[in-house]
């Protein structure tokens, strides 16, 4: 039976609801329980207008208190709750009972209307006395409804529009014009129904000039085709959220440009659109009303056309004490307390002071409520951590003054938004050809700057013409957010012109990058305007006392201390203000418009390198199409002439976003999902895929106290200070500039790329083999360019901070796995980048530190993986001559380090061992070197622990053993036994495989089984390994790989009996959930909510000529991806939980700790302590009823009710299977043995 019928029960992101319960929508409004999931729960009858439930005071007080949290400031104090209620109630009355179809009229005549004419137009027919609701303080004036209707009517009449007769591609909707003759007809129409004709409307911008500072005005235009066909509501909830995002972004854009009247008008137009009206939520109204509230509090009067409380127009009537008193009384009667304004609302600039001043005009003795007591996380895994007295936070080797100076340096870099640094290729000798090419590039760029600036202004001027609406008119507000010069700088600074490969770059990638850069600068400007920076500066100056060596602060975590300082600061803007993220479609179209300007404006003379050619300007960039498999992909390619100039110039500077650089001061601590990491740069706590908003909604809905462990762990990882290992960096740079070395993972320059074969003169005679050879040559060149640029970025950033101490702020992906925010250079990089990083804090080696350095070195070589730790230490002592020679003569000696698995980290470790062993007292030697402890097939460790699988636990070192157990060798041995039996039975392929089954052949497949690899994927992995064996007969590759993957899976099933059962349970559960139309969700043991962002979606060709509206194709869960990804993602969330627990408890013990997923780093002195903490937290984690809790969560979320639809009986049965999975070996206390397992992490 299909689970699509579950939709009536399993609706909304907030979980299951019973009959009669309400569910909050994305913006805080409610959905009736009987509503259809595809329409956001709207249960209104046709023609009854928008629901007013979002601010209805008759709702339950508790629900209303939560829902109204942020809007209280605007709606209650500034008398705009009354205004908002009036608007919605009046609109609801106005639209009730309307069955009149939409009327298309021709002309609007702005004649003066007397009261009689107005009354006939908006409220014809017999007047009916409307009973006033009991206790409705909003309708105290007997004429408020008439005034409101009159003002709304006049407001609509004022919306003139000019629009060409041809239907436009734009989704612009407007009031139509009504001539004198048609006015009588419209009047007759309105006599039939007390309702103003509804027109679909939106806005375009008109500016007198291209200046971003000139005041724009709205131009409304009608699209007759849109009016004729019925409008459909987006069926998918995610599409509704994107549409909500788009509307809110437009409103925020208008208000940022200080055009509240345009925002108000746009909101009215959205209200008139049947599609947009249904997705309007309280957030859209709050955006507009915040500006009204601020004006009222600043000037004491009401600006909007909706206002009917004031007797006169804007600026003529003051907000009286009597009105304020009435609003406060109404606030109290609706179940709120005035203190909640200051406890739950978010403020900008000096709004908090303004609200307090307004309240004190009627309550002179009113005092602000005290800050709430800090909430303490109740997680059973962290009861000791949060309940015990915190030790003093580890100090940095910097004074308060030094840290303040570093903060100022970081702030300056973020305010500039970009930073230009010297490339490591700068050491190359400068040739006359390079000098000439650089001068030429400088001249061209100056010309391009002027050309792009002029093209941008012409484009904006064209968009602003009311009689010639361009296809980009809807982008105009977004092109006015910044000064024109900043847009030009973005276009010239982005890596299009400087680093564009001759093979081109994806159009979509470049467009997204350009749009994102505009958004990032816009967010910074918003933060500056709202005075957030001033408050952050003030708080940070005190915050660094927690880490400065010359100050003493109480026992606080970084998050706790920051929250304490914010509470003490009292006034000023809220630091966790939310701004609406721009949808992907908006970023793409804005970026595409900027790309089109570049393609049209940036030109170069054709004869610039060859004077014999015609002096004709040709484009520098070309928009072309290429095919990847069956997909047509747009590319931006540079002209070969420009590529040649750039190659000749060999420029030595690189420009990066400030967010791509390590921080020069300790990061701002994470205190909420919307605040932390960089000082100004907008950073998400959780990285999202594409345009998904589900993760952010889950985080916003999650109680903040439940996120405290995750936030504290991220702060602990981000507060680790780093420095550069300069000797190793210099060696790497020397090889990089000397044609690289692929064996040492230093990519060579493009000059070493394979030369394309000589092509026959006639392209029609090209053979298939020649075309394939040419394709491989181009592919190799593109790969070399990509690898070379990646290495150039990493080494150049490292060289820039070579004399500095720096920090990597962290965030996480949707599974909870942590990552440094700077993308290029960080400790999650390859062997090269890890080798040049050291802890900024040094600690003495202690009695066992030098031994741990030697063991770590042997681990990096990969030579003694099966040997005991003591044997590895003895081997290191035996080869001390090679170690010292590698340290002293890395490029001219015996080069022992080059033949290891991780050569650069091995070299760095050799140098550290040499320094320590030559010091007078090795135990007192101050070491900055990080020592690693790596989990032994960590995914299988978690599976063995979940299934209480003793045989599997032994093979992945969860129980004590004299030697490290190698699961890969064990599987290879098991497969070999299966092969022997089949060979004895005469199976041909088993006989062919004799002598070819090794650890290397099966390792990748065994490693990825835990992450959900299929048999198809496993077969490809084994086939690749067999191809690397020269002696293996090629004709048996397919048959052999097919046979081996089957035996590998059988071996794992036999060794890990519970693992496959758990995987099957997770897979089948996810499959059924996805088939019911839901995405798979769960909560980690630390309280982090997780949702899998895998959806089916049709590929959409994003065209610059398309209207700016979200794609409304339905996004249903991708069943295949949901079920295949659930087991690995669930395990990833567990290894992340284990890492975070280890990080927090290492902080408790004063250790320096960072991680690369399941590889933990600390000083050599503290390896033993970290190992103990790591094991303790693994035992504590798996002492929880993880699978039972998961089963109960899924049963509660997806199978809570069997009414009103039938739930397949096997769904609860599948989800209850965890009790069967865990029945085996439950009574065996194997977990106690983990503490004594030497090779669990080693």
Short mmCIF file of C-alpha atoms in Angstrom, two decimals, residues 715-986:
data_model
loop_
_atom_site.label_atom_id
_atom_site.label_comp_id
_atom_site.label_asym_id
_atom_site.label_seq_id
_atom_site.Cartn_x
_atom_site.Cartn_y
_atom_site.Cartn_z
CA UNK A 715 33.66 27.45 19.94
CA UNK A 716 36.23 25.13 21.47
CA UNK A 717 37.47 24.01 18.03
CA UNK A 718 37.53 27.58 16.70
CA UNK A 719 39.49 28.95 19.68
CA UNK A 720 42.54 26.81 18.90
CA UNK A 721 45.30 29.21 17.83
CA UNK A 722 47.66 28.21 14.98
CA UNK A 723 50.96 29.27 13.47
CA UNK A 724 53.01 28.31 10.41
CA UNK A 725 55.84 25.77 10.29
CA UNK A 726 58.09 28.10 8.31
CA UNK A 727 60.98 25.70 7.42
CA UNK A 728 58.58 23.18 5.88
CA UNK A 729 56.63 25.91 4.07
CA UNK A 730 59.83 27.28 2.48
CA UNK A 731 60.78 23.84 1.16
CA UNK A 732 57.33 23.30 -0.32
CA UNK A 733 57.36 26.72 -2.00
CA UNK A 734 60.78 26.05 -3.52
CA UNK A 735 59.54 22.81 -5.11
CA UNK A 736 56.29 24.49 -6.18
CA UNK A 737 58.22 27.17 -8.07
CA UNK A 738 60.55 24.56 -9.57
CA UNK A 739 58.01 22.72 -11.70
CA UNK A 740 56.41 20.89 -8.78
CA UNK A 741 56.55 17.19 -7.96
CA UNK A 742 53.52 14.98 -8.46
CA UNK A 743 54.98 12.24 -6.25
CA UNK A 744 55.10 14.73 -3.36
CA UNK A 745 51.64 16.09 -4.22
CA UNK A 746 53.02 19.42 -5.48
CA UNK A 747 51.18 20.01 -8.80
CA UNK A 748 53.31 21.13 -11.75
CA UNK A 749 52.55 24.29 -13.77
CA UNK A 750 50.65 24.22 -17.04
CA UNK A 751 53.93 24.46 -18.92
CA UNK A 752 54.39 20.79 -18.00
CA UNK A 753 51.00 19.79 -19.39
CA UNK A 754 50.97 17.26 -22.23
CA UNK A 755 51.07 18.85 -25.66
CA UNK A 756 48.03 18.21 -27.84
CA UNK A 757 48.65 15.99 -30.87
CA UNK A 758 49.22 17.65 -34.21
CA UNK A 759 45.86 17.96 -35.92
CA UNK A 760 45.30 17.16 -39.58
CA UNK A 761 44.59 20.23 -41.65
CA UNK A 762 41.11 19.04 -42.52
CA UNK A 763 38.98 18.55 -39.40
CA UNK A 764 36.63 16.25 -41.31
CA UNK A 765 39.42 13.69 -41.51
CA UNK A 766 40.01 13.53 -37.74
CA UNK A 767 39.87 9.92 -36.62
CA UNK A 768 38.02 8.72 -33.55
CA UNK A 769 41.28 7.87 -31.80
CA UNK A 770 42.68 11.35 -32.52
CA UNK A 771 39.58 13.00 -31.08
CA UNK A 772 39.81 10.83 -27.98
CA UNK A 773 43.50 11.65 -27.55
CA UNK A 774 42.74 15.36 -27.93
CA UNK A 775 39.95 15.06 -25.36
CA UNK A 776 42.24 13.35 -22.84
CA UNK A 777 44.87 16.02 -23.38
CA UNK A 778 42.41 18.83 -22.71
CA UNK A 779 41.03 16.99 -19.68
CA UNK A 780 44.50 16.55 -18.21
CA UNK A 781 45.30 20.22 -18.80
CA UNK A 782 42.12 21.31 -17.04
CA UNK A 783 42.87 19.03 -14.08
CA UNK A 784 46.42 20.36 -13.83
CA UNK A 785 45.18 23.95 -13.88
CA UNK A 786 42.68 23.22 -11.11
CA UNK A 787 45.22 21.45 -8.90
CA UNK A 788 47.86 24.11 -9.52
CA UNK A 789 45.52 26.96 -8.58
CA UNK A 790 44.36 25.12 -5.47
CA UNK A 791 47.94 24.66 -4.31
CA UNK A 792 48.75 28.28 -5.21
CA UNK A 793 45.89 29.56 -3.05
CA UNK A 794 46.83 27.41 -0.07
CA UNK A 795 50.53 28.21 -0.16
CA UNK A 796 49.97 31.92 -0.77
CA UNK A 797 47.61 32.23 2.20
CA UNK A 798 50.02 30.26 4.38
CA UNK A 799 52.85 32.53 3.29
CA UNK A 800 50.76 35.61 4.07
CA UNK A 801 50.20 34.48 7.68
CA UNK A 802 53.67 32.97 8.12
CA UNK A 803 54.57 35.42 10.90
CA UNK A 804 51.10 35.63 12.43
CA UNK A 805 49.00 33.70 14.90
CA UNK A 806 45.59 32.90 13.44
CA UNK A 807 42.35 31.06 14.09
CA UNK A 808 39.88 28.94 12.07
CA UNK A 809 36.23 29.58 13.01
CA UNK A 810 34.13 26.44 12.59
CA UNK A 811 30.63 25.54 11.47
CA UNK A 812 29.07 22.22 10.49
CA UNK A 813 27.23 20.38 7.75
CA UNK A 814 23.69 19.04 8.05
CA UNK A 815 24.94 15.85 9.76
CA UNK A 816 26.80 17.75 12.47
CA UNK A 817 30.30 17.13 11.08
CA UNK A 818 32.47 20.16 11.75
CA UNK A 819 34.54 22.13 9.23
CA UNK A 820 36.70 25.26 9.34
CA UNK A 821 34.94 28.20 7.67
CA UNK A 822 37.95 29.41 5.55
CA UNK A 823 37.71 27.10 2.51
CA UNK A 824 41.21 27.04 1.05
CA UNK A 825 43.77 26.77 3.81
CA UNK A 826 42.91 24.80 6.96
CA UNK A 827 43.87 21.65 8.86
CA UNK A 828 41.31 19.53 6.98
CA UNK A 829 43.44 19.91 3.85
CA UNK A 830 45.84 17.45 2.29
CA UNK A 831 49.24 16.30 3.52
CA UNK A 832 50.87 19.55 2.37
CA UNK A 833 48.62 21.89 4.34
CA UNK A 834 48.65 19.74 7.48
CA UNK A 835 52.45 19.68 7.44
CA UNK A 836 52.78 23.47 7.63
CA UNK A 837 50.43 23.93 10.60
CA UNK A 838 51.52 24.06 14.22
CA UNK A 839 49.72 24.88 17.45
CA UNK A 840 50.46 28.46 18.48
CA UNK A 841 50.53 27.28 22.07
CA UNK A 842 53.61 25.31 23.04
CA UNK A 843 53.80 22.71 25.79
CA UNK A 844 56.73 20.72 27.18
CA UNK A 845 57.03 17.18 25.87
CA UNK A 846 57.01 15.64 29.32
CA UNK A 847 58.25 12.13 30.09
CA UNK A 848 56.45 10.37 27.20
CA UNK A 849 56.16 13.19 24.65
CA UNK A 850 59.21 12.29 22.58
CA UNK A 851 58.06 8.67 22.39
CA UNK A 852 54.68 9.81 21.09
CA UNK A 853 56.39 11.94 18.44
CA UNK A 854 58.33 8.90 17.24
CA UNK A 855 55.23 6.66 17.23
CA UNK A 856 53.35 9.38 15.35
CA UNK A 857 56.12 9.50 12.74
CA UNK A 858 55.94 5.74 12.15
CA UNK A 859 52.16 5.98 11.87
CA UNK A 860 52.62 8.59 9.13
CA UNK A 861 54.94 6.29 7.18
CA UNK A 862 52.37 3.48 7.05
CA UNK A 863 55.18 0.95 7.52
CA UNK A 864 54.21 -0.74 10.81
CA UNK A 865 50.41 -0.71 10.86
CA UNK A 866 50.17 -4.28 12.14
CA UNK A 867 52.83 -3.87 14.83
CA UNK A 868 52.37 -2.96 18.47
CA UNK A 869 53.12 0.57 19.65
CA UNK A 870 56.28 -0.57 21.42
CA UNK A 871 57.54 -2.19 18.22
CA UNK A 872 56.87 1.05 16.30
CA UNK A 873 58.84 2.99 18.89
CA UNK A 874 61.75 0.56 18.65
CA UNK A 875 61.70 0.83 14.86
CA UNK A 876 61.84 4.63 15.10
CA UNK A 877 64.91 4.38 17.35
CA UNK A 878 66.54 2.03 14.84
CA UNK A 879 66.18 4.50 11.97
CA UNK A 880 67.16 7.65 13.89
CA UNK A 881 69.97 8.30 11.40
CA UNK A 882 67.48 8.46 8.53
CA UNK A 883 65.17 10.66 10.62
CA UNK A 884 67.94 13.13 11.47
CA UNK A 885 69.25 13.12 7.89
CA UNK A 886 65.75 13.92 6.59
CA UNK A 887 65.50 16.81 9.04
CA UNK A 888 68.95 18.22 8.23
CA UNK A 889 69.08 17.60 4.46
CA UNK A 890 65.50 17.18 3.21
CA UNK A 891 66.31 17.77 -0.49
CA UNK A 892 69.95 16.72 -0.68
CA UNK A 893 70.25 13.82 1.75
CA UNK A 894 69.00 10.26 1.64
CA UNK A 895 65.40 11.54 1.36
CA UNK A 896 63.95 8.75 3.50
CA UNK A 897 60.89 10.88 4.22
CA UNK A 898 59.84 10.97 0.56
CA UNK A 899 58.95 7.25 0.54
CA UNK A 900 56.29 7.46 3.23
CA UNK A 901 52.48 7.57 3.02
CA UNK A 902 52.34 11.20 4.23
CA UNK A 903 55.74 12.58 3.18
CA UNK A 904 55.34 16.24 4.20
CA UNK A 905 53.90 15.50 7.63
CA UNK A 906 56.65 12.91 8.07
CA UNK A 907 59.29 15.53 7.21
CA UNK A 908 57.78 18.01 9.67
CA UNK A 909 57.79 15.31 12.37
CA UNK A 910 61.42 14.44 11.58
CA UNK A 911 62.39 18.08 12.15
CA UNK A 912 60.50 18.18 15.46
CA UNK A 913 62.11 14.95 16.68
CA UNK A 914 65.54 16.29 15.70
CA UNK A 915 65.01 19.50 17.68
CA UNK A 916 63.66 17.67 20.72
CA UNK A 917 66.30 14.93 20.79
CA UNK A 918 69.12 17.48 20.49
CA UNK A 919 67.79 19.70 23.27
CA UNK A 920 69.51 19.50 26.68
CA UNK A 921 66.35 18.11 28.30
CA UNK A 922 63.89 16.58 25.81
CA UNK A 923 61.18 16.39 28.46
CA UNK A 924 61.36 20.18 28.91
CA UNK A 925 61.44 20.93 25.18
CA UNK A 926 58.51 23.20 24.24
CA UNK A 927 56.68 21.54 21.36
CA UNK A 928 54.01 23.10 19.15
CA UNK A 929 53.63 19.96 17.06
CA UNK A 930 50.18 18.29 16.83
CA UNK A 931 50.12 14.53 17.38
CA UNK A 932 47.26 12.56 15.81
CA UNK A 933 45.22 9.63 17.10
CA UNK A 934 43.09 8.02 14.39
CA UNK A 935 40.02 5.84 14.83
CA UNK A 936 40.26 2.29 13.57
CA UNK A 937 37.59 2.12 10.83
CA UNK A 938 35.46 4.44 12.93
CA UNK A 939 32.18 3.79 11.11
CA UNK A 940 32.35 0.06 11.79
CA UNK A 941 33.28 0.82 15.39
CA UNK A 942 29.97 2.64 15.81
CA UNK A 943 28.05 -0.14 14.08
CA UNK A 944 29.65 -2.78 16.29
CA UNK A 945 28.82 -0.75 19.37
CA UNK A 946 25.23 -0.13 18.24
CA UNK A 947 24.66 -3.83 17.55
CA UNK A 948 26.61 -5.04 20.60
CA UNK A 949 28.51 -7.19 18.10
CA UNK A 950 31.44 -8.84 19.92
CA UNK A 951 33.07 -10.45 16.89
CA UNK A 952 32.84 -7.24 14.91
CA UNK A 953 34.03 -5.21 17.91
CA UNK A 954 37.18 -7.31 18.15
CA UNK A 955 38.03 -6.77 14.47
CA UNK A 956 37.86 -2.96 14.83
CA UNK A 957 39.80 -2.77 18.11
CA UNK A 958 36.94 -2.14 20.51
CA UNK A 959 38.32 -4.82 22.83
CA UNK A 960 41.87 -5.17 24.18
CA UNK A 961 44.42 -6.92 22.01
CA UNK A 962 48.18 -7.26 22.03
CA UNK A 963 48.36 -6.24 18.37
CA UNK A 964 46.19 -3.90 16.33
CA UNK A 965 43.42 -5.74 14.54
CA UNK A 966 43.16 -4.90 10.85
CA UNK A 967 39.61 -5.34 9.63
CA UNK A 968 40.70 -4.99 6.01
CA UNK A 969 43.15 -7.87 6.28
CA UNK A 970 40.55 -9.91 8.14
CA UNK A 971 38.02 -9.40 5.35
CA UNK A 972 40.64 -10.21 2.71
CA UNK A 973 41.47 -13.42 4.56
CA UNK A 974 37.79 -14.36 4.80
CA UNK A 975 37.30 -13.69 1.08
CA UNK A 976 40.33 -15.85 0.31
CA UNK A 977 38.77 -18.74 2.24
CA UNK A 978 35.57 -18.39 0.23
CA UNK A 979 37.66 -18.31 -2.98
CA UNK A 980 39.52 -21.51 -2.09
CA UNK A 981 36.28 -23.41 -1.51
CA UNK A 982 34.85 -22.18 -4.82
CA UNK A 983 38.10 -23.01 -6.65
CA UNK A 984 38.01 -26.56 -5.28
CA UNK A 985 34.49 -26.87 -6.67
CA UNK A 986 35.85 -25.91 -10.08
#
